[in-house]
Structure formats: C-alpha cells, structure tokens
CSV table of C-alpha atoms in Angstrom, one decimal:
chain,number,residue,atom,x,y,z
A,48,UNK,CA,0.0,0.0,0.0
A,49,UNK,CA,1.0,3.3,-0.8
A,50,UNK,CA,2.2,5.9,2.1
A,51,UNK,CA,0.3,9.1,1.9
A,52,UNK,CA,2.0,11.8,3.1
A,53,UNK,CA,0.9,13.3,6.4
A,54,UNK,CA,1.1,17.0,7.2
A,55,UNK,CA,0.5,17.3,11.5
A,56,UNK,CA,-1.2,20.6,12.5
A,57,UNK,CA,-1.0,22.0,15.9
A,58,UNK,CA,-2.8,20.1,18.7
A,59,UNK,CA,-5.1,23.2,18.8
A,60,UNK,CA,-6.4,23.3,15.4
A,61,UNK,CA,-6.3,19.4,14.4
A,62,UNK,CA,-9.2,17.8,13.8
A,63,UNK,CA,-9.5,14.2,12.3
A,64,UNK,CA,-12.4,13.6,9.6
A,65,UNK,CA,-13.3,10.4,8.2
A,66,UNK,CA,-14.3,10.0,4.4
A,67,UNK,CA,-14.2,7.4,1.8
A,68,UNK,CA,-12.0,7.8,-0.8
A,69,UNK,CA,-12.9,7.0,-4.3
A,70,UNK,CA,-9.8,8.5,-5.8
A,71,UNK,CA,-7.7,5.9,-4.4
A,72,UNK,CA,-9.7,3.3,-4.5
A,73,UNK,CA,-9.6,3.8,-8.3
A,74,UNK,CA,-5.8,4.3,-8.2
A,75,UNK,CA,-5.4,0.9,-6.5
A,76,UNK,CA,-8.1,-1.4,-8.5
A,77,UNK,CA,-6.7,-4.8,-6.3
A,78,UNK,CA,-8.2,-2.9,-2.8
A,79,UNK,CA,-12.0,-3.1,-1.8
A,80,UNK,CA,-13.7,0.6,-2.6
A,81,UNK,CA,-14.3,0.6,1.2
A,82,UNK,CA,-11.1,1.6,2.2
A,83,UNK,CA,-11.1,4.5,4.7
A,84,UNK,CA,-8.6,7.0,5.1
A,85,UNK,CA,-7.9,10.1,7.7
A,86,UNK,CA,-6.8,13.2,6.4
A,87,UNK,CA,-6.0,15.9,8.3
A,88,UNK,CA,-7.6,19.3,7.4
A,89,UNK,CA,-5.5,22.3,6.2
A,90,UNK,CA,-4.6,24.6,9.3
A,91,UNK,CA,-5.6,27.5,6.9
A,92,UNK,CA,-9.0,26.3,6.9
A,93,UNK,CA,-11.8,27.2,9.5
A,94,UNK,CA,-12.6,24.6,11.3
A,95,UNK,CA,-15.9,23.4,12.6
A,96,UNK,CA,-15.5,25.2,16.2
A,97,UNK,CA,-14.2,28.3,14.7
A,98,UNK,CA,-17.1,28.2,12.6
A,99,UNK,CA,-20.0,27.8,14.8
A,100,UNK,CA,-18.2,30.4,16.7
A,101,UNK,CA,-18.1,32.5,14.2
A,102,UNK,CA,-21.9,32.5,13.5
A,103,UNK,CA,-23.1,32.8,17.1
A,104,UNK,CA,-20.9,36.0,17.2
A,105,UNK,CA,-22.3,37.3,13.8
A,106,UNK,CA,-25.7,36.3,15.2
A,107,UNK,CA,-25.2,38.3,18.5
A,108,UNK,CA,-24.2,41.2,17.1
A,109,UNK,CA,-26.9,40.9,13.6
A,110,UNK,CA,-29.9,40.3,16.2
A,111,UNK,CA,-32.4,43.3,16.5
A,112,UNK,CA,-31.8,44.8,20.2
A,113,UNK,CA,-34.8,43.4,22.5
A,114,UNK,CA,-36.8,46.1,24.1
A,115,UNK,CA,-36.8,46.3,27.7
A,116,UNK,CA,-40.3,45.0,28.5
A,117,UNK,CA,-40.1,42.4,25.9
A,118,UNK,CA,-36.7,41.5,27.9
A,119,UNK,CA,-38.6,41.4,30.8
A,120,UNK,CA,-41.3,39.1,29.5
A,121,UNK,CA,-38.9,36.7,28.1
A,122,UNK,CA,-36.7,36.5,31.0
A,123,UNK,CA,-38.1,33.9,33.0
A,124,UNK,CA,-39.0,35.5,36.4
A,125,UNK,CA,-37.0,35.2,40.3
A,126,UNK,CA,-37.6,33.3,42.2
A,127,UNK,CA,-38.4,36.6,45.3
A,128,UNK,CA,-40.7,37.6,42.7
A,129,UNK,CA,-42.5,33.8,42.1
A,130,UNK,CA,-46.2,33.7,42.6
A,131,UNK,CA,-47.1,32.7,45.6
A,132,UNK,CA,-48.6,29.6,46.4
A,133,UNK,CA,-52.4,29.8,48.1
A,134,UNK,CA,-52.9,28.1,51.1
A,135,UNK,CA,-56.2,26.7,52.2
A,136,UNK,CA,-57.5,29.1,54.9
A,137,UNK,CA,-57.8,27.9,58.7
A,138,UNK,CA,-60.5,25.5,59.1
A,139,UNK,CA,-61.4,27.4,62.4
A,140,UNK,CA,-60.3,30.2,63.8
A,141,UNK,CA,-58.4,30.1,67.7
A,142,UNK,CA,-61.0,29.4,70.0
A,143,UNK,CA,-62.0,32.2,72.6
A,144,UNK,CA,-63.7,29.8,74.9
A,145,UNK,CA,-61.0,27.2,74.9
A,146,UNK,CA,-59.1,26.9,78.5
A,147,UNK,CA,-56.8,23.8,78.5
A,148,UNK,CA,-55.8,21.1,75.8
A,149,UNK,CA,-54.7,17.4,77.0
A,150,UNK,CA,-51.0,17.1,76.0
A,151,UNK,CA,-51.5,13.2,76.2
A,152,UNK,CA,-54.3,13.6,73.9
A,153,UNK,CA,-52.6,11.8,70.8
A,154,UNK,CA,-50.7,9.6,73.1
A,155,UNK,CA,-54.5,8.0,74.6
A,156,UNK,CA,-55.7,8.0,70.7
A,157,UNK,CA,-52.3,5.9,69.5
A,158,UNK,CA,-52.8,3.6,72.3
A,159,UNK,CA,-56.4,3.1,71.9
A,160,UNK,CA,-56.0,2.2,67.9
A,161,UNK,CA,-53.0,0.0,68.8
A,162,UNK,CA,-55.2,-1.8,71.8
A,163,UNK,CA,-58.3,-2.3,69.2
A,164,UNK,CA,-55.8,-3.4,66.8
A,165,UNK,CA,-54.3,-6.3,68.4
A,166,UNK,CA,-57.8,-7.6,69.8
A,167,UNK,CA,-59.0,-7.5,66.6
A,168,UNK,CA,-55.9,-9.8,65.2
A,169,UNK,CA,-56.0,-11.9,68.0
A,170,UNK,CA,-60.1,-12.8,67.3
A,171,UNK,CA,-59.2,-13.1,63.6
A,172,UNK,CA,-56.0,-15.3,63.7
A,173,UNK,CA,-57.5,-17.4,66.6
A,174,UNK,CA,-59.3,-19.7,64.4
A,175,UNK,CA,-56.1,-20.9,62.7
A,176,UNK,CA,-54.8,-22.4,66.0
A,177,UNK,CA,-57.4,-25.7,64.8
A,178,UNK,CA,-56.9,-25.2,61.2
A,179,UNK,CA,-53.0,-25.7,60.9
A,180,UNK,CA,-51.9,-29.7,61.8
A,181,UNK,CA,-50.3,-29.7,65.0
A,182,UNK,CA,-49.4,-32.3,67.9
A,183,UNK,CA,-51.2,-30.7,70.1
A,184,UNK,CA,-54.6,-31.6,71.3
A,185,UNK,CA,-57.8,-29.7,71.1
A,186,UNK,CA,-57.5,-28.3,74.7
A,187,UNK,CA,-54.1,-26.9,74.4
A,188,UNK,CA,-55.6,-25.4,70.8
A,189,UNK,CA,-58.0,-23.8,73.0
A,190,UNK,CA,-56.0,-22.6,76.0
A,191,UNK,CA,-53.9,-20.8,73.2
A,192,UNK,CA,-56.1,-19.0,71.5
A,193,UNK,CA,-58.4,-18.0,75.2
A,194,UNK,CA,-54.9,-16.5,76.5
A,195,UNK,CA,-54.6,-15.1,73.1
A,196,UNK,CA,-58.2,-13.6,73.1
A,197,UNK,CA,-58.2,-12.8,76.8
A,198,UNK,CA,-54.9,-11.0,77.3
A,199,UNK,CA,-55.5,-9.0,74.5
A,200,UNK,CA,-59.1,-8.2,75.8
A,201,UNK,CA,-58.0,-7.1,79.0
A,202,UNK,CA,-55.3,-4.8,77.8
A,203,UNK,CA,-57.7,-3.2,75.5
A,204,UNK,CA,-60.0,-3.2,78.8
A,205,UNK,CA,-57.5,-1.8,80.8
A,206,UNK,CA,-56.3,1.3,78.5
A,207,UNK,CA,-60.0,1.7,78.0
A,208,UNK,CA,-60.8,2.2,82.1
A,209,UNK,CA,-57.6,4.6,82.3
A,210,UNK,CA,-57.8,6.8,79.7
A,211,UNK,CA,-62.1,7.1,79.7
A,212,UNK,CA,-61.6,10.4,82.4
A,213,UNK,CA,-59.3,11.9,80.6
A,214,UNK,CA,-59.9,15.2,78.7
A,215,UNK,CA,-58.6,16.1,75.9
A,216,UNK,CA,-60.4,19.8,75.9
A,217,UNK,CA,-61.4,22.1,78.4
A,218,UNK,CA,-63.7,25.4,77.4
A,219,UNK,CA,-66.1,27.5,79.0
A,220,UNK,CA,-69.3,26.9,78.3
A,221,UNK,CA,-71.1,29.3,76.2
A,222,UNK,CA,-74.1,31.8,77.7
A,223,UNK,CA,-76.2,30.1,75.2
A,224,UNK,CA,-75.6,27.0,76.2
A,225,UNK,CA,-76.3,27.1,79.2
A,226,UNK,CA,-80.3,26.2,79.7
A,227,UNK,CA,-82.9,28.8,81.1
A,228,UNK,CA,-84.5,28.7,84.5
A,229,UNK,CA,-87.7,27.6,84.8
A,230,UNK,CA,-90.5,29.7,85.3
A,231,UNK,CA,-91.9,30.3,88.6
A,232,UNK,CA,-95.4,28.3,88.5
A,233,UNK,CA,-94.0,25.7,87.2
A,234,UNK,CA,-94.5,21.7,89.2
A,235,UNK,CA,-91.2,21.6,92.2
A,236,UNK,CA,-92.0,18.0,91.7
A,237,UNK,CA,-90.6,18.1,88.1
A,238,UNK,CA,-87.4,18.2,86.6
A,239,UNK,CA,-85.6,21.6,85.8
A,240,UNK,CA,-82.8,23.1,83.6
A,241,UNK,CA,-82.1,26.1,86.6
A,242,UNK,CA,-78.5,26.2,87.8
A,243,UNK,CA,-77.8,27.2,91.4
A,244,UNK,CA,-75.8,29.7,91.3
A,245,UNK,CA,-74.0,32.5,88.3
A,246,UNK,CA,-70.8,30.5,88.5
A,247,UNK,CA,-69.9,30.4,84.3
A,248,UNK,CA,-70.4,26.9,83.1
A,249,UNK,CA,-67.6,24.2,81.4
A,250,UNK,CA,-67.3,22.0,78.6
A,251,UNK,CA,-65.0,18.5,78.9
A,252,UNK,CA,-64.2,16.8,75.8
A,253,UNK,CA,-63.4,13.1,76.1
A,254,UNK,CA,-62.6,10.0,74.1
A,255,UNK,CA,-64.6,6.2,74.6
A,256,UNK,CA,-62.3,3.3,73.3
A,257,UNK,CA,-63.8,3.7,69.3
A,258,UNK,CA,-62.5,7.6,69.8
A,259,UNK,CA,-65.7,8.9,69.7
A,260,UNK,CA,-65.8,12.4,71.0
A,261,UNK,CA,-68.3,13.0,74.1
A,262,UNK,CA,-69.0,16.4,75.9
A,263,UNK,CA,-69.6,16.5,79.1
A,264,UNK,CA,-71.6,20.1,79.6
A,265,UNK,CA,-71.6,21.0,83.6
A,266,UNK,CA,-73.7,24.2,84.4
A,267,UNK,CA,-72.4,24.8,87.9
A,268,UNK,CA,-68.3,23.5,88.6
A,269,UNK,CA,-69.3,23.7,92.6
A,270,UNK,CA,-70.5,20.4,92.2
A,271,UNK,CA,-67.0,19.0,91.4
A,272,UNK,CA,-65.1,17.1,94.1
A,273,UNK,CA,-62.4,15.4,94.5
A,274,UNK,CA,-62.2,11.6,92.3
A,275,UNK,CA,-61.8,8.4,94.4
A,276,UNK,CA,-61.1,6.7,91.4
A,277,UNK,CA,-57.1,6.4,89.7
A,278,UNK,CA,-56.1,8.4,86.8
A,279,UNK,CA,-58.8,10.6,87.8
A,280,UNK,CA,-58.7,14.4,89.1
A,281,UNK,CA,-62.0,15.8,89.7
A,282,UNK,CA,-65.5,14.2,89.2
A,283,UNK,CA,-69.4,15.0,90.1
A,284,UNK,CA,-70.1,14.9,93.5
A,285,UNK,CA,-72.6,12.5,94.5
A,286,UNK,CA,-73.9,14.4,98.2
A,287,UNK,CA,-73.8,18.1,98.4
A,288,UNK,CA,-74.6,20.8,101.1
A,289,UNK,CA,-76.0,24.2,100.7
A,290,UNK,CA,-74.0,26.9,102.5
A,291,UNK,CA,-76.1,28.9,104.9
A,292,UNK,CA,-76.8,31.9,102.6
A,293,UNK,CA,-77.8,29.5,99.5
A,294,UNK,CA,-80.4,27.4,101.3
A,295,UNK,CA,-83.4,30.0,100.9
A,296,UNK,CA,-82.6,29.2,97.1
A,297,UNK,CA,-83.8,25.8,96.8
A,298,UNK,CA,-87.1,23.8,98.4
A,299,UNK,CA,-87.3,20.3,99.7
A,300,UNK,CA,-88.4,18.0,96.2
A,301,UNK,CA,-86.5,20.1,93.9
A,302,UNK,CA,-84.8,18.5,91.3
A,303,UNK,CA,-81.8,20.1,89.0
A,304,UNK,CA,-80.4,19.1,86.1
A,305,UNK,CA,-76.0,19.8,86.9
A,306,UNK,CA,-74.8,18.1,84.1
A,307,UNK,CA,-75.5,16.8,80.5
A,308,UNK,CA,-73.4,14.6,78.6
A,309,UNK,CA,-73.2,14.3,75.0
A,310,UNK,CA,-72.3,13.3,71.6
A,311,UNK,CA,-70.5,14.7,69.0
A,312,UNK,CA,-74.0,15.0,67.0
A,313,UNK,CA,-75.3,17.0,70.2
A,314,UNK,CA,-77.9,14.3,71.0
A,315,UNK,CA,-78.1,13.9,74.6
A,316,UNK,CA,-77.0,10.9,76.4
A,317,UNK,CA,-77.4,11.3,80.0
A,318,UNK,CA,-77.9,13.5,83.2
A,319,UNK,CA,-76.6,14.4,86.3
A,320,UNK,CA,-79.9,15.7,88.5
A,321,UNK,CA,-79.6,16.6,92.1
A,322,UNK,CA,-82.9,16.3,94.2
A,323,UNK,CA,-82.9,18.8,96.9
A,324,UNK,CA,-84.0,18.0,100.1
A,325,UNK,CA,-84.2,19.3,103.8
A,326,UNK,CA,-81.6,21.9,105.3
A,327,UNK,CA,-79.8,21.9,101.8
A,328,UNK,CA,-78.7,18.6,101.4
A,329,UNK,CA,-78.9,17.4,97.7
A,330,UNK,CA,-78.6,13.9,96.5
A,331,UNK,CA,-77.1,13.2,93.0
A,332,UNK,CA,-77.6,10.7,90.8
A,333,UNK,CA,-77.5,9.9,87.0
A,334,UNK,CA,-79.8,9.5,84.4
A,335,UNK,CA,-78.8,7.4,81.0
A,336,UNK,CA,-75.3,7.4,79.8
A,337,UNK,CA,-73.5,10.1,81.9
A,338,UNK,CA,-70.1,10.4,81.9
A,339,UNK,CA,-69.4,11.6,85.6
C-alpha cells in the first residue's frame, strides 16, 4: 500500500475527519472501494469550532436589540418575585372559649387504635390455632387462643378504664348553652334546667375506646369534688350541702339538672340531676349514659 504523506497541525487546530476515498480506490483497483482513510484538514481552513463560533458571534451582534419590557417578559421570572402559592384558609379560627388542651391527647388516641388493633388480630387469627396440623390436642388449641383472646381483651379493657376520664379539651361553656331557668309556677316535683348559682359553666371533651368524641356540659363547677377513682382528678359529686346563705334558694323536692353529657351530633345521652331536700342537702344521681 501506498504511504500518503501526512502534514500534522498543531494540537489546537487538528481535527480528524473520516471519508471514503474513491480517488484511491480507483488508483489501486486490487483494494476493496471501502477503504477508509484520515486526512487531516488544512490549518488554513476554518474549522468546525471556529465556525460555529463564528456564526453565534455574527448572530449576537446581527440580532435586533430586545426592548426592555419584551426582555422582561422573556426573561423567566425570580424566584423573590414567584407567585405565591395559596394556602387553604384555617378550618377554624383560635378558639375564645378554649381553656386547656390534654398534651397526652394523641398519646390515649395511639394507644387506643394500637389496643383495638391487636384484639382485633387476636379474634381473627384465633381460628387458625385448629386449622394448621399440629401435635397438640384440642385443649391446648384452646387454652392458646383463650390466652390469646383474653390477654388482649384485658389490655384493650385496661387502657379503655384509664384513659375514659381523661380530657382532651377544656372550654367555658357558652351563655347560650347554658339552659334557662324555669318559670316560677311551674311543678317543684318536676325536673328543671335552673342552675344554682352564676358560676360560668364548662365543657370537657373526652374520648370512649372507638374515639368517639363525648362532651360532658356541667352548668355549675361547685358540684365537682375530688375523684376516688385512679387516673382521675375531679369528678361529680354524688352528696352536696348548701352553705347557709344558699339554702333559701332551693325547696325540699326540687330537682336540677348539673350536668349533660353528650355526643358529637349534640344528642343527649345522660344527666346528672340533684334532688334537693331538707336543710340543703342534695342527693345526685345519674340518668342514662352520663359520663361523671
């Protein structure tokens, strides 16, 4: 094969191109016509960089200037000056009447859905201590799955007693809430929504083991006393006294509504009455599902 003489440009301005060669090809009949060959491009000759480099510059400076507020609309926008993004407004606004909020709230809630949980696996895997093939005879099968069930019932039972007083909310109760006196012909016998005293009313919020929410409404606090119950602070009292000055305000056979518990729908669901009798002593009890 023939040598072709090579000519070597500077590093800078080589650059290789590849292109058949049909000249040779004829010039040596015995090769294939593919043969390929790599020439080097004069150094006199713009190359391909210089070129395109060339045009963007004659472009740049060709190019009609862009007026200033078409600059500004083309020129994509800060990101200080970015639209900004629209919240969804507050569902409720801070609550006036609100006085206390349970920190251990979500705590009770966790533990309740993990308690009803795991009673709920342990009743629904149960039955698969008889269905799998085992050694073991039918009243080990069923001394398994009783532990199983039971255990798991009492802790949910447990964590249901302990964490039914506790309250997640405390607010005062509204004046409209808070039910009008009777009128003053009306039967002593009979029931009656009249509070005792002026004392402002207050609202606990608690949870039941299915977390549903159940508002306890109590129209005069002096009827709270000290619980005798654990995990417990305060709770209705059961016996109460008049003070001297206070007695003139009630007659023997009265009966008052103190508190009202109910659900999150508002229907009511129990009652706290106290029925007054002599020297203002008043004995308490409860009415339907109240949550004292």
């Amino acid at each position: 094969m023939d040598r072709l003489p090579l000519s070597f440009a500077p590093a800078s301005r080589r650059l290789f191109a590849v292109h058949s060669a049909p000249s040779i090809s004829r010039r040596l009949p015995n090769r294939t016509p593919a043969l390929w060959s790599i020439a080097l491009l004069s150094t006199h000759a713009p190359t391909l960089a210089s070129r395109r480099h060339r045009d963007a510059r004659t472009l740049a400076t060709t190019a009609p200037p862009l007026s200033r507020a078409t600059a500004a609309a083309a020129a994509p926008p800060p990101a200080a000056a970015a639209a900004p993004v629209s919240t969804p407004a507050e569902s409720t606004e801070d609550d006036p009447l609100l006085i206390y909020t349970g920190p251990l709230a979500p705590t009770f809630r966790r533990l309740k859905i993990f308690s009803l949980s795991s009673l709920g696996l342990s009743i629904a895997l149960s039955p698969f201590i008889f269905l799998i093939q085992s050694s073991l005879p039918l009243s080990a099968r069923l001394g398994l799955a009783g532990i199983a069930i039971g255990t798991s019932g009492v802790s949910t039972g447990l964590v249901s007693w302990c964490g039914r007083p506790y309250v997640t909310a405390l607010r005062r109760l509204p004046p409209s809430a808070i039910p009008a006196p009777a009128p003053d012909n009306a039967p002593a016998a009979k029931p009656t929504s009249a509070v005792l005293n002026d004392n402002a009313g207050i609202e606990l919020h608690t949870l039941t083991l299915a977390m549903r929410k159940r508002i306890t409404r109590l129209y005069d606090p002096a009827f709270l006393t000290d619980a005798s119950r654990p995990f417990a602070k305060w709770e209705l009292a059961a016996h109460v006294q008049l003070p001297d000055n206070e007695k003139s305000a009630v007659t023997p056979g009265m009966e008052e509504t103190v508190a009202e518990t109910l659900d999150d729908s508002g229907r009511v669901l129990g009652r706290w009455v106290v029925l007054w009798g002599e020297d203002g002593k008043g004995e308490c009890l409860g009415i339907g599902r109240i949550q004292r």
